[in-house]
mmCIF file of C-alpha atoms in Angstrom:
data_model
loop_
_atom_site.group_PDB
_atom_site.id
_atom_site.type_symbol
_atom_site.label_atom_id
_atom_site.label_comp_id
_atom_site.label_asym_id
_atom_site.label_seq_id
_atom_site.Cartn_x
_atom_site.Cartn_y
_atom_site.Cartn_z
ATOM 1 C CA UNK A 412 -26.121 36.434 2.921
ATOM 2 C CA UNK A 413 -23.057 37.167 5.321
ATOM 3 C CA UNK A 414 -20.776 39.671 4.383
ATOM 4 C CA UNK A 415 -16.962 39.275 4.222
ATOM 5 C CA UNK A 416 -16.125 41.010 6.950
ATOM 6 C CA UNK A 417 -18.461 38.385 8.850
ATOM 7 C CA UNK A 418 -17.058 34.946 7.662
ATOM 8 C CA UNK A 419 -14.363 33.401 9.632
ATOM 9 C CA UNK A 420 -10.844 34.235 8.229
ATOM 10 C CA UNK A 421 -10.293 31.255 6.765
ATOM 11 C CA UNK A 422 -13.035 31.299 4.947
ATOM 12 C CA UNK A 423 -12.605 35.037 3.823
ATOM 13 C CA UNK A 424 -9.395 34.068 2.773
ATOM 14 C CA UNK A 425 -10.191 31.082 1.100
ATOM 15 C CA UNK A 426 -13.188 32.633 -1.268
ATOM 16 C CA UNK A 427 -10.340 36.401 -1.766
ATOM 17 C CA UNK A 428 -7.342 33.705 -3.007
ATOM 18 C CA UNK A 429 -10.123 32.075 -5.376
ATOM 19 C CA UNK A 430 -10.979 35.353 -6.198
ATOM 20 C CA UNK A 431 -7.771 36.508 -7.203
ATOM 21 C CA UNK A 432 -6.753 33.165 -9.170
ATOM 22 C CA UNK A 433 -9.965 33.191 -11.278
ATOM 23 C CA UNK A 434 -8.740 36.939 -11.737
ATOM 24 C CA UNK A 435 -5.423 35.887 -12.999
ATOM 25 C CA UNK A 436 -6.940 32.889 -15.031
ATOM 26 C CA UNK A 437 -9.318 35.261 -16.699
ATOM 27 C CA UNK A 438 -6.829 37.671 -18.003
ATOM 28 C CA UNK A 439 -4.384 35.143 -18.928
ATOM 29 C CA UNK A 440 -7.246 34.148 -21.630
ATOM 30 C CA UNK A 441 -7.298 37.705 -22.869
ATOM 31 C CA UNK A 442 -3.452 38.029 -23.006
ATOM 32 C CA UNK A 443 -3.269 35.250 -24.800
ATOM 33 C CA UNK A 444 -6.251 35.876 -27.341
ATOM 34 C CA UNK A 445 -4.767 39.024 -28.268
ATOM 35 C CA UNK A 446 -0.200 38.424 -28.127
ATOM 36 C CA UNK A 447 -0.609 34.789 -29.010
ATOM 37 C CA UNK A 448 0.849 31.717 -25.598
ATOM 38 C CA UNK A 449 4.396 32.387 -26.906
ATOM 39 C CA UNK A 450 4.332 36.252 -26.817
ATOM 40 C CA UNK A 451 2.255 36.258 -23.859
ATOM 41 C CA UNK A 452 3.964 37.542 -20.627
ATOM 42 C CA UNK A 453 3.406 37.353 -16.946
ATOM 43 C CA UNK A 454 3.726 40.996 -16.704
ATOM 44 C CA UNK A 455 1.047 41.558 -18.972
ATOM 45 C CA UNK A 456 -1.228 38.934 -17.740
ATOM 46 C CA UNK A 457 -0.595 40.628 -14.023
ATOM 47 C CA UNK A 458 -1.139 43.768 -14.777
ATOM 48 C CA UNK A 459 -4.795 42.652 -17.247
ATOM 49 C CA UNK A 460 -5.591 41.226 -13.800
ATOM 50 C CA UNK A 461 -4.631 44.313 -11.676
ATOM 51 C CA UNK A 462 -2.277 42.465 -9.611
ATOM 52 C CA UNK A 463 1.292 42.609 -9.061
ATOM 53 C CA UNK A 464 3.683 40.288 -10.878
ATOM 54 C CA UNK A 465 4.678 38.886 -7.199
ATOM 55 C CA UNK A 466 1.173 37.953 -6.578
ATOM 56 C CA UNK A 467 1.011 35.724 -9.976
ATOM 57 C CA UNK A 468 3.950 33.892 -8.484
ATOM 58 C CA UNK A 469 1.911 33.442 -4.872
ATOM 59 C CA UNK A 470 -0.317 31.567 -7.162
ATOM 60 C CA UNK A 471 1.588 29.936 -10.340
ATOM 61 C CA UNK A 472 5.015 28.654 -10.541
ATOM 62 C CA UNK A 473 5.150 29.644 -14.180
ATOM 63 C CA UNK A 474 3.376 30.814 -17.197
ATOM 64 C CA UNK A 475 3.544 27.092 -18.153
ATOM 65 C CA UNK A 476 1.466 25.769 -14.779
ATOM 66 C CA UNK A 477 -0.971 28.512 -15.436
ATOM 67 C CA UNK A 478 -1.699 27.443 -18.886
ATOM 68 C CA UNK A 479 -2.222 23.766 -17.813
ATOM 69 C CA UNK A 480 -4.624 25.551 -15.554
ATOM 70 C CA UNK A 481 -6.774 26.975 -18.824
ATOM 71 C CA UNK A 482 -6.363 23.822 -20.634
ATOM 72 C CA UNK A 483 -7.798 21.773 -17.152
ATOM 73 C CA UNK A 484 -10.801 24.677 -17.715
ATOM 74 C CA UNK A 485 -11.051 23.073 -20.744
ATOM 75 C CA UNK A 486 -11.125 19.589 -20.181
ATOM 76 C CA UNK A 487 -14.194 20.562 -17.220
ATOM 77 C CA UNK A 488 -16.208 22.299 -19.697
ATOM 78 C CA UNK A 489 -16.007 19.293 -22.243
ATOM 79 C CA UNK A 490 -16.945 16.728 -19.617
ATOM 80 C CA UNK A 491 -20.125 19.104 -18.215
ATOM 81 C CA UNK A 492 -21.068 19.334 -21.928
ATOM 82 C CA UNK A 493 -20.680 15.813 -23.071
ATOM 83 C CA UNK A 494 -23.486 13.300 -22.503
ATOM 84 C CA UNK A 495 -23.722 10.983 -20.045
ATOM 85 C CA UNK A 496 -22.167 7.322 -20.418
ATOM 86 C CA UNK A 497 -26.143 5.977 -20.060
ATOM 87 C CA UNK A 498 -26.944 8.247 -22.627
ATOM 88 C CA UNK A 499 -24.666 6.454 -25.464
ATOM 89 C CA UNK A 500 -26.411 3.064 -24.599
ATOM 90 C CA UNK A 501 -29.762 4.799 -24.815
ATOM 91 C CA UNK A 502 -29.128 6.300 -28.560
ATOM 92 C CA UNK A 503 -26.149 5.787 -29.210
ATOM 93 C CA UNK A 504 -26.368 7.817 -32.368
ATOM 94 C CA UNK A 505 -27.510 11.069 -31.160
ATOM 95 C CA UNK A 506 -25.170 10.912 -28.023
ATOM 96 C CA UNK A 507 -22.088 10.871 -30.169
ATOM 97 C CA UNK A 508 -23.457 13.600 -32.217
ATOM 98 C CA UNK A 509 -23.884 15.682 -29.094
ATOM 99 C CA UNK A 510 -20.433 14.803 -27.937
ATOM 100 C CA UNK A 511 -19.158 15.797 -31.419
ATOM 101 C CA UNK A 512 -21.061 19.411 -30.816
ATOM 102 C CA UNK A 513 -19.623 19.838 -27.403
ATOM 103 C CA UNK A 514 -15.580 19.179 -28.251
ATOM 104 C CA UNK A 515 -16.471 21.546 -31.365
ATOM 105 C CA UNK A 516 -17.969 24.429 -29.515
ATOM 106 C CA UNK A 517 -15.842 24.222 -26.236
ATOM 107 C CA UNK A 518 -12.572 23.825 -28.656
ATOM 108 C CA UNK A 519 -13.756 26.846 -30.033
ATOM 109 C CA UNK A 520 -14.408 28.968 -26.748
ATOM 110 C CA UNK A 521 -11.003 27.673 -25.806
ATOM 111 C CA UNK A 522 -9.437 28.226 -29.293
ATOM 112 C CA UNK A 523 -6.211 30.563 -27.770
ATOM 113 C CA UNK A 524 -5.479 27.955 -25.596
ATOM 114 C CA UNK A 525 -5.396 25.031 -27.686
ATOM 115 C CA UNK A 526 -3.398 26.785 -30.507
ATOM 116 C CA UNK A 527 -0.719 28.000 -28.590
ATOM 117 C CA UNK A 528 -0.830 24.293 -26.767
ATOM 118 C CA UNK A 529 -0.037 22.449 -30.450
ATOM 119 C CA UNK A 530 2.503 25.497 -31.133
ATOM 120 C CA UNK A 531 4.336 24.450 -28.014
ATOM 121 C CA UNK A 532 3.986 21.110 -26.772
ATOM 122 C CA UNK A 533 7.018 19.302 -28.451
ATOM 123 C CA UNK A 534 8.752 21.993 -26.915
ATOM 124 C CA UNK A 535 7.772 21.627 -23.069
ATOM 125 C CA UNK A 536 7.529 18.138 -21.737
ATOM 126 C CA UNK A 537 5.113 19.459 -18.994
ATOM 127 C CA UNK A 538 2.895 21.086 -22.184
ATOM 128 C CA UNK A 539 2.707 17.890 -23.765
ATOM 129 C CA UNK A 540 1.919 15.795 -20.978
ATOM 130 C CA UNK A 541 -1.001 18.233 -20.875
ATOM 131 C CA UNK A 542 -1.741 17.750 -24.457
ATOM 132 C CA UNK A 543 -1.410 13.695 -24.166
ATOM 133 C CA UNK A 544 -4.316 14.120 -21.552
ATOM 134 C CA UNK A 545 -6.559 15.303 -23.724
ATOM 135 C CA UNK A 546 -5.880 13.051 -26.646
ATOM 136 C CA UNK A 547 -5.668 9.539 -24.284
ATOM 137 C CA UNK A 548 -9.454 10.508 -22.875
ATOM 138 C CA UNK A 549 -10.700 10.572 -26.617
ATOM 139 C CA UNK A 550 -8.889 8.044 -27.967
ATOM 140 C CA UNK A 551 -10.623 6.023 -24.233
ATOM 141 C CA UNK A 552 -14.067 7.285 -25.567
ATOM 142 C CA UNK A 553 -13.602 6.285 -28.988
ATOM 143 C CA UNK A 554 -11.719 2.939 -28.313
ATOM 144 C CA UNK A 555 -14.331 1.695 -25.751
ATOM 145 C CA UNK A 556 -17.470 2.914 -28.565
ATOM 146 C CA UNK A 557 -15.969 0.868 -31.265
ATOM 147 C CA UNK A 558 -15.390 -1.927 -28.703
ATOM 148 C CA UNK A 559 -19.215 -1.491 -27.989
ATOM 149 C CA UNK A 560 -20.134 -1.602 -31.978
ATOM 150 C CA UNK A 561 -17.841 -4.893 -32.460
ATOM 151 C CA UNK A 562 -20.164 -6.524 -29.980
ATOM 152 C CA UNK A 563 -23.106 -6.041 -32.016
ATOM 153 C CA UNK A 564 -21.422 -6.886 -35.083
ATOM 154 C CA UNK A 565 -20.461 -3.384 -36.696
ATOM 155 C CA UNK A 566 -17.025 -2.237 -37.687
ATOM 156 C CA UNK A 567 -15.283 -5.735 -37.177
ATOM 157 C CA UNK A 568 -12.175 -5.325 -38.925
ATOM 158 C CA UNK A 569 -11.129 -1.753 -36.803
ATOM 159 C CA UNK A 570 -8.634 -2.315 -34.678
ATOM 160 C CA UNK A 571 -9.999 -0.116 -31.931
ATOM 161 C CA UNK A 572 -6.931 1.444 -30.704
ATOM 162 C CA UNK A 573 -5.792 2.339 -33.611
ATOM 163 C CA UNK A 574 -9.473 3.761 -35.478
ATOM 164 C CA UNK A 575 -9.336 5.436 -32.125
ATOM 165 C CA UNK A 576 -6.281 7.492 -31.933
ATOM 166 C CA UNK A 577 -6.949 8.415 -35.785
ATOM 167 C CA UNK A 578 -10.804 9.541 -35.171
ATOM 168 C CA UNK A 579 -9.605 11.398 -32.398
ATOM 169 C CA UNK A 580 -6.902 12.989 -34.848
ATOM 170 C CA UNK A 581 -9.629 13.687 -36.859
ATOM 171 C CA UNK A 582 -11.633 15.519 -34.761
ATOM 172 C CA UNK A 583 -9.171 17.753 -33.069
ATOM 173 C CA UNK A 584 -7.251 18.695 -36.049
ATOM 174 C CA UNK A 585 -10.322 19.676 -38.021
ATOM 175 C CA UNK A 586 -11.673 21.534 -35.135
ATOM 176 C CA UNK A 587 -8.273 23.882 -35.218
ATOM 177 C CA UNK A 588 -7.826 24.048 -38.829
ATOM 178 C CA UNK A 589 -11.163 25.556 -38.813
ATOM 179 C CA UNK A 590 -11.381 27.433 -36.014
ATOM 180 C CA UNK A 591 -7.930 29.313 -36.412
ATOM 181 C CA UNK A 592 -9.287 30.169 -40.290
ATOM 182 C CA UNK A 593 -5.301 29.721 -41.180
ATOM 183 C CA UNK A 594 -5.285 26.467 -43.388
ATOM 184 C CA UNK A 595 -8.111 25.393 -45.788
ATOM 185 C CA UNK A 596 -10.569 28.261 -45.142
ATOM 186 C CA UNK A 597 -8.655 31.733 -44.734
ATOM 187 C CA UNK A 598 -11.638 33.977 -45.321
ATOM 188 C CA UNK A 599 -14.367 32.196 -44.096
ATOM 189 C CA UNK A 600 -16.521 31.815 -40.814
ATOM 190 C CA UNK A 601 -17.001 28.071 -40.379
ATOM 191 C CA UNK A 602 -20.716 27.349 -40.094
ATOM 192 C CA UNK A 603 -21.307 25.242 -36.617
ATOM 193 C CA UNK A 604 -24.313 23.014 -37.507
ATOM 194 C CA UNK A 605 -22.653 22.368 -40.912
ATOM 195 C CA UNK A 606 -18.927 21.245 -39.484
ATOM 196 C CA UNK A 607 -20.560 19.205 -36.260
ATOM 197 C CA UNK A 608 -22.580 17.348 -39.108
ATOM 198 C CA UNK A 609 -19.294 16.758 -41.376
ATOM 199 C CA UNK A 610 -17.671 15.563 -38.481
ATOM 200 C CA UNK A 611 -20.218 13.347 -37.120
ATOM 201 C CA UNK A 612 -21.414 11.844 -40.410
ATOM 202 C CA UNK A 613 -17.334 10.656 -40.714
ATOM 203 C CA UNK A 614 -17.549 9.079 -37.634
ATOM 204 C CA UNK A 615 -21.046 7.564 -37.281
ATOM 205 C CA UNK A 616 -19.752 5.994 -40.777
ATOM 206 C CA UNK A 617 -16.749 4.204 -39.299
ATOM 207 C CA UNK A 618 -18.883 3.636 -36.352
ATOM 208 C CA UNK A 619 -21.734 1.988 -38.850
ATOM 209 C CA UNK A 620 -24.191 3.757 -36.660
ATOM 210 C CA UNK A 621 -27.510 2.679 -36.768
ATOM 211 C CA UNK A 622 -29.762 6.027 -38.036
ATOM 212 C CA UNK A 623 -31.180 8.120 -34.789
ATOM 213 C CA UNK A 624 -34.088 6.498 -33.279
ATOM 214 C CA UNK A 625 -35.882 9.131 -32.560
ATOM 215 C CA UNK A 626 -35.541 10.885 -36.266
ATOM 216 C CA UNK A 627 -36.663 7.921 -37.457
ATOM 217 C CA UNK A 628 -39.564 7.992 -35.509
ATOM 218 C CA UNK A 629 -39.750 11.569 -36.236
ATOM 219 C CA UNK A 630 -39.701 11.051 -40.368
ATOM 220 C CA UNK A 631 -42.061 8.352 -40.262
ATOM 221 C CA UNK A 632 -45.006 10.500 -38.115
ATOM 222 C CA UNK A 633 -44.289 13.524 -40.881
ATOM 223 C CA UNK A 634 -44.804 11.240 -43.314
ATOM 224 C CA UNK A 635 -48.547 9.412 -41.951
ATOM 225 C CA UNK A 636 -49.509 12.870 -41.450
ATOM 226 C CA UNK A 637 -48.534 13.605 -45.035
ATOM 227 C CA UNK A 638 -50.642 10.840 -46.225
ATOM 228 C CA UNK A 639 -53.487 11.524 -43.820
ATOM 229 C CA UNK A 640 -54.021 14.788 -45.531
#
């Protein structure tokens, strides 16, 4: 592998100012885990970086275009963990379930982030724009599924719009009501397999989901081998 010192400047430079970003990126998310978005400062998140407050600014405008950074980091690592669109036409079941698993877990890596986002969007036009992103590419997914379902006869009287925007409601508000432990559940750890199956079975009900294929397959070879013994 070539060293630094052997790569053409640009390059060099290139790969130190992604470096440093990441850097800066990175401590933001511990800043803001520990002093909450609104009592996080650039200061702090500088000097958790071991940079210079002038060197933040080479890089971010504002706390507020650093944060839509985190949040974009977000948005990546729910579209890397979500299935693939063939995958919902395969099973269509089993892919939203999957789906369902990957907004809960990556809402809970990115838990800071998208609790100081709801505690300051209506507040920052640029925050909420941010915010609006996130929502509109749900309420897409869930809009175009139900479209799908209404094809084959399911869930005819959904407007799918509408079912949308409030399954997508749904889903994000649970997701920080349980993951911030503030609300319904103070004192208690929520259990992942048993809140992705709440969720899903919710949806998959509006949905009228047809039962996973492959369980089904599953359930009846247990049950031959039950009878073969």
């Amino acid at each position: 592998m070539k060293s630094m010192e052997s790569q053409p400047p640009s390059i060099a430079q290139g790969r130190k100012a992604e470096a440093t970003r990441s850097a800066l990126l990175t401590a933001a998310r511990v800043v803001i885990a520990r002093d909450g978005y609104t009592n996080s400062k650039i200061g702090d998140i500088a000097r958790e970086a071991g940079k210079s407050v002038g060197v933040f600014y080479s890089y971010f405008k504002d706390k507020t275009e650093l944060f839509s950074a985190l949040v974009d980091a977000f948005q990546d690592d729910l579209k890397r963990l979500t299935p693939a669109p063939q995958d919902y036409e395969e099973n269509t079941a089993p892919a939203i379930k999957a789906a369902v698993a990957a907004f809960w877990a990556t809402y809970r890596q990115f838990h800071p982030e998208m609790l100081g986002l709801l505690e300051t969007a209506f507040a920052d036009d640029r925050l909420l724009k941010v915010w609006q992103s996130i929502r509109k590419r749900g309420i897409r997914r869930f809009a175009f599924r139900i479209r799908k379902q209404q094809e084959k006869g399911k869930c005819s009287s959904l407007d799918p719009e509408l079912s949308a925007s409030a399954l997508m409601g749904m889903l994000e508000f649970t997701c920080f009501n349980w993951h911030s432990r503030r609300l319904d559940y103070p004192d208690a750890e929520p259990n992942d397999t048993k809140a992705v199956e709440a969720l899903y079975q919710m949806i998959a009900h509006v949905l009228e989901l047809e039962p996973d294929r492959v369980a089904v397959r599953s359930n009846r070879s247990s049950a031959k081998a039950k009878r073969a013994r």
